[in-house]
C-alpha positions in Angstrom: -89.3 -78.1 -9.4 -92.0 -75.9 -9.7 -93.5 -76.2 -13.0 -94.5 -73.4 -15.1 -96.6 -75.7 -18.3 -99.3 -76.0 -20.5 -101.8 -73.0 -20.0 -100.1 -71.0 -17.5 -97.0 -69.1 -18.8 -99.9 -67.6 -22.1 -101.7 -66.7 -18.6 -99.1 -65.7 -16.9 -97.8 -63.3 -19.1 -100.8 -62.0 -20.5 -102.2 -60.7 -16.7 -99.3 -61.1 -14.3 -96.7 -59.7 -16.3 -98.1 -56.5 -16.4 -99.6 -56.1 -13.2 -96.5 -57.5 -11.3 -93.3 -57.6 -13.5 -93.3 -54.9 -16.3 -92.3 -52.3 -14.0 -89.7 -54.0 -11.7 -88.3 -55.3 -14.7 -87.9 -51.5 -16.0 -86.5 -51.0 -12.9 -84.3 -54.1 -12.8 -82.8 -53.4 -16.1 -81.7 -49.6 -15.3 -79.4 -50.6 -12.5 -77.3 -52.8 -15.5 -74.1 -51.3 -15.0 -72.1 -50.0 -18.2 -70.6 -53.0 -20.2 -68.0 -53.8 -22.8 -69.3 -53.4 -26.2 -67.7 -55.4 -28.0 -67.1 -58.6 -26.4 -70.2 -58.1 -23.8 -72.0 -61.3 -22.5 -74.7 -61.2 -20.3 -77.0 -64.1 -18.6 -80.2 -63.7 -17.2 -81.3 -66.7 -15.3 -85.2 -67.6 -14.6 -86.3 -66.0 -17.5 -89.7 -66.8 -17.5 -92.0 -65.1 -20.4 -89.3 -62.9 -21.5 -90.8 -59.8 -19.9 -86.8 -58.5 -18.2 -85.2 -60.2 -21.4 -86.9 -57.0 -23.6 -86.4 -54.9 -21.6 -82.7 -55.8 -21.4 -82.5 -56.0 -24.8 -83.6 -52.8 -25.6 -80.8 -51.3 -22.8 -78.4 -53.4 -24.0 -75.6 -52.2 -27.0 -76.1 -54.3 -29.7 -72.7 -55.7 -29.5 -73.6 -57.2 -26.3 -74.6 -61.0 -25.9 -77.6 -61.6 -23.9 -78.4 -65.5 -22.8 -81.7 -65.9 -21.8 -82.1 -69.1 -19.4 -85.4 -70.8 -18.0 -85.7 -74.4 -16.3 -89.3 -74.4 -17.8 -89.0 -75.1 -21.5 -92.8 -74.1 -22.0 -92.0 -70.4 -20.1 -89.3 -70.1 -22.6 -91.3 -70.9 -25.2 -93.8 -68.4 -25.1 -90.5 -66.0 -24.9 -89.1 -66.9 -28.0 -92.0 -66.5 -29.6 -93.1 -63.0 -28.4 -89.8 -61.9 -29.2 -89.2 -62.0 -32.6 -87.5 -59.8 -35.3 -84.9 -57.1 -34.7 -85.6 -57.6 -30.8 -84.3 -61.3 -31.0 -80.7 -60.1 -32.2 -77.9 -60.9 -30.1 -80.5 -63.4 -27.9 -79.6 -67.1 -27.4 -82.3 -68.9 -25.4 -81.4 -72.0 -23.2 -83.4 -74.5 -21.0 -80.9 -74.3 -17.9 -80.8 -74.9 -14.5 -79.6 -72.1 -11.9 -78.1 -74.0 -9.5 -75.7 -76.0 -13.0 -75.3 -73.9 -15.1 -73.9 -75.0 -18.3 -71.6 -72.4 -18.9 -67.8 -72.2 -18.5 -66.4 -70.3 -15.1 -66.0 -66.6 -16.1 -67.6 -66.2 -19.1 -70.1 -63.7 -18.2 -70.1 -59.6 -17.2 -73.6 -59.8 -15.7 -75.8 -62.4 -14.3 -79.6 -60.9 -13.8 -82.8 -62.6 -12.4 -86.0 -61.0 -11.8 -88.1 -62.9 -9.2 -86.9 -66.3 -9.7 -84.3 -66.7 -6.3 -87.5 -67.7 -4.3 -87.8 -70.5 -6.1 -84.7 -72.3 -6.5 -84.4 -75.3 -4.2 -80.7 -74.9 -3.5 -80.0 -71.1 -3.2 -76.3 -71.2 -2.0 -75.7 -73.6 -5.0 -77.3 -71.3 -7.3 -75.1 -68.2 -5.7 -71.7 -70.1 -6.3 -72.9 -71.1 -9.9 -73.6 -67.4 -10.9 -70.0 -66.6 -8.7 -68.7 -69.1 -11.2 -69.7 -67.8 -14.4 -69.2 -64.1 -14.0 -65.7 -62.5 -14.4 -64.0 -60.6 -12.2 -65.7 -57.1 -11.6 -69.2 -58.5 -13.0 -72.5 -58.0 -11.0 -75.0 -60.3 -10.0 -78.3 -58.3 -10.0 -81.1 -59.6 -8.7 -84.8 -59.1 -7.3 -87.3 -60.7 -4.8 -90.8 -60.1 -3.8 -90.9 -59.0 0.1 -92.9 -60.6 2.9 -96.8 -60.8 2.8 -97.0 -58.4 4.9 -95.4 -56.0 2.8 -97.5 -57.3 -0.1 -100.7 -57.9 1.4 -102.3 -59.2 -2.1 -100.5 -62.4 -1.4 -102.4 -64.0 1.7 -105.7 -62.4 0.1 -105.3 -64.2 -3.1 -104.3 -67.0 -1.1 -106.8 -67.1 1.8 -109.7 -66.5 -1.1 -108.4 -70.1 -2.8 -107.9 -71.8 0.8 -111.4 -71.1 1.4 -112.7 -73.6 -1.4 -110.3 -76.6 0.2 -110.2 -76.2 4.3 -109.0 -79.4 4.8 -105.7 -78.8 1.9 -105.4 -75.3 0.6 -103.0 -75.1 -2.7 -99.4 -73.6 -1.0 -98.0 -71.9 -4.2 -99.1 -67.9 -3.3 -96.8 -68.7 0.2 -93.8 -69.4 -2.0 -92.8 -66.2 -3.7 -93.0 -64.2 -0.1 -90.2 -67.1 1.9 -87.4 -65.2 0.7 -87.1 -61.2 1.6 -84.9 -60.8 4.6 -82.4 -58.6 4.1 -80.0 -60.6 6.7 -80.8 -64.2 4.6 -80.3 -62.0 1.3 -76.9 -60.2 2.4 -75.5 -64.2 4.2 -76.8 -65.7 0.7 -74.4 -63.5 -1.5 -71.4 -63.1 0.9 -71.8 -66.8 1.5 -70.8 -67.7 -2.4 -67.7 -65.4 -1.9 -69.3 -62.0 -3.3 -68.2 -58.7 -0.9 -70.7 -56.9 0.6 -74.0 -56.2 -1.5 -76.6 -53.7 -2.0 -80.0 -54.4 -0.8 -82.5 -51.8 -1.8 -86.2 -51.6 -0.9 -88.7 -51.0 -3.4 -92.5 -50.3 -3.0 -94.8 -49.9 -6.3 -98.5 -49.5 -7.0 -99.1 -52.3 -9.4 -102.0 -51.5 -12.0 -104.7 -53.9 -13.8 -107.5 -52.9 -15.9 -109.8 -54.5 -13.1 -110.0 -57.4 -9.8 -111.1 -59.8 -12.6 -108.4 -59.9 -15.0 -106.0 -59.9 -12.0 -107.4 -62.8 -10.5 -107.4 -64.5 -13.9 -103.8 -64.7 -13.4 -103.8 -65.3 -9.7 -105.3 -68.6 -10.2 -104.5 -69.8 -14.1 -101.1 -68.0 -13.9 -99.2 -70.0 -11.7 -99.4 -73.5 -10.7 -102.1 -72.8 -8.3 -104.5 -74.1 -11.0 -102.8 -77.3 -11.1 -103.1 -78.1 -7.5 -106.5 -77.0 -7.8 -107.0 -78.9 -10.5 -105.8 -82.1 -9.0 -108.2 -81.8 -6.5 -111.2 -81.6 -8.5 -113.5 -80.7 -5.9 -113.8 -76.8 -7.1 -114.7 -75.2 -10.4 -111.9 -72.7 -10.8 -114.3 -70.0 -12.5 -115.9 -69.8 -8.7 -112.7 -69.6 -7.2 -111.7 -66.7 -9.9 -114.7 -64.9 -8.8 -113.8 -65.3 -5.3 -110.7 -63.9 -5.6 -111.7 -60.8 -7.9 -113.9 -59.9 -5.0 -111.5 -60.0 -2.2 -109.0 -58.1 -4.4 -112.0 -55.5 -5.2 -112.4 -55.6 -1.6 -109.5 -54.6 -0.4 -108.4 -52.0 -3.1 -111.1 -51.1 -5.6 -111.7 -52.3 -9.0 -111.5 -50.4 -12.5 -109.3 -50.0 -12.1 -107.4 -52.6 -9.5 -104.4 -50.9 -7.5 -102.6 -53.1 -5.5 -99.6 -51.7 -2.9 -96.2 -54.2 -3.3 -92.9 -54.3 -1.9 -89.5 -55.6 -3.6 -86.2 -56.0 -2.6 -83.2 -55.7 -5.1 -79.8 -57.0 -4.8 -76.6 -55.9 -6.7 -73.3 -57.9 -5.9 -70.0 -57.8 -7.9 -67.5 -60.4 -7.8 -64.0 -58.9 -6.9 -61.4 -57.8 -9.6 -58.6 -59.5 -7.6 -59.1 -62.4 -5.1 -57.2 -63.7 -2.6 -54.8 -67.0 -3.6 -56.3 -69.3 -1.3 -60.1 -68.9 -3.0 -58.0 -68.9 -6.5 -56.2 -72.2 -5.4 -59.7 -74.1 -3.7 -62.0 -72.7 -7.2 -65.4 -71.4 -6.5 -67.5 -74.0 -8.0 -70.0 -75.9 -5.9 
């Protein structure tokens, strides 16, 4: 499990959201086929801060049920707190697991998840759960960061904190670059019984006020700063600084513009299916 806890989702949110999410999430949202009004449920799994859930809210009929899921209770947190008022109509929140979800088969029109396949452990179980939930005709929509060669910020933010541990450089800027192949994304959905998806490649010049704030959330916005915290033989302000730098480097400062590549998957799970899938179920 990669854990999302104390500090990191209030810096997460506060200077990664905007730089990397807000507009994906945009994005992510508009390609929410039309759905029932009045009897309308949709999940969206790997929540995180909440920063998809708003906007899915706001695109959303009223009528329409949206179930907001995290497996880090302190992500989720911060989410139901931002979110407050008239926006948190028609929003149930849930600490749940993408690869068991605790929801009955077919109970959903959508399932949505904005940068969160990466991470789960079992991705084939986590395809046949969200097969599971949705009902016939409902989409599975989806996005994941491309390689880092697409997104070159990656191995500069991570080379810049490798440099203050040779010998055992913190892994977690690899992780959320191992999944962008179209041929391991198009296997992953047809594999949980879906037909043939969508894949659709997205570049973006993502936007912070400078290198410094970015790198802020670089390093205290993920669980970098645990790792390099558990090591103790670096003061993470220097490696901040570090980092600002290279970003600066590489493309400016005030303020920071950083090229980045997506991929974005939309799957629907057939009206009718065949009587041998109906007769062996779908659930892993």
């Amino acid at each position: 499990m990669t854990l999302f806890a104390g500090s990191i989702p209030e810096f997460y949110h506060r200077y990664l959201g905007p730089l990397l999410s807000a507009g994906y999430a945009t994005d992510l949202a508009g390609r929410l086929r039309s759905l029932p009004a009045n009897d309308g449920c949709v999940l969206e799994v790997a929540a995180g801060t909440g920063v998809l859930t708003e906007r899915l809210r706001s695109r959303l009929p009223p009528e329409v049920r949206l179930t907001a899921t995290d497996l880090n209770a302190p992500m989720l947190d911060l989410a139901k707190r931002r979110i407050a008022g008239p926006m948190a109509a028609g929003i149930t929140w849930r600490v749940a697991d993408a690869g068991s979800l605790p929801f009955n088969d077919e109970c959903f029109d959508a399932v949505v998840c904005q940068f969160g396949v990466m991470f789960f452990p079992d991705k084939g179980q986590a395809a046949r759960e969200t097969y599971r939930v949705l009902r016939p005709s409902g989409q599975w929509l989806f996005n994941v960061w491309g390689s880092w060669a697409e997104n070159s910020f990656g191995p500069i933010v991570h080379e810049a904190i490798a440099s203050f541990f040779p010998d055992d450089p913190p892994q977690f800027n690899r992780v959320p670059f191992g999944f962008h192949d179209p041929v391991a994304l198009r296997d992953l959905v047809l594999g949980a019984g879906f037909p043939e998806p969508e894949i659709t490649e997205l570049t973006r010049m993502a936007e912070a006020p400078s290198a410094a704030e970015a790198a802020i959330g670089f390093v205290r916005g993920n669980p970098s700063i645990t790792a390099i915290e558990e090591r103790g033989t670096a003061n993470p302000e220097a490696i901040i600084r570090k980092v600002a730098e290279s970003l600066a480097r590489a493309f400016g400062d005030y303020p920071l513009r950083v090229p980045t590549c997506i991929r974005v998957v939309s799957a629907h799970r057939p009206r009718f299916e065949s009587k041998n899938r109906s007769a062996s179920g779908s659930q892993g």
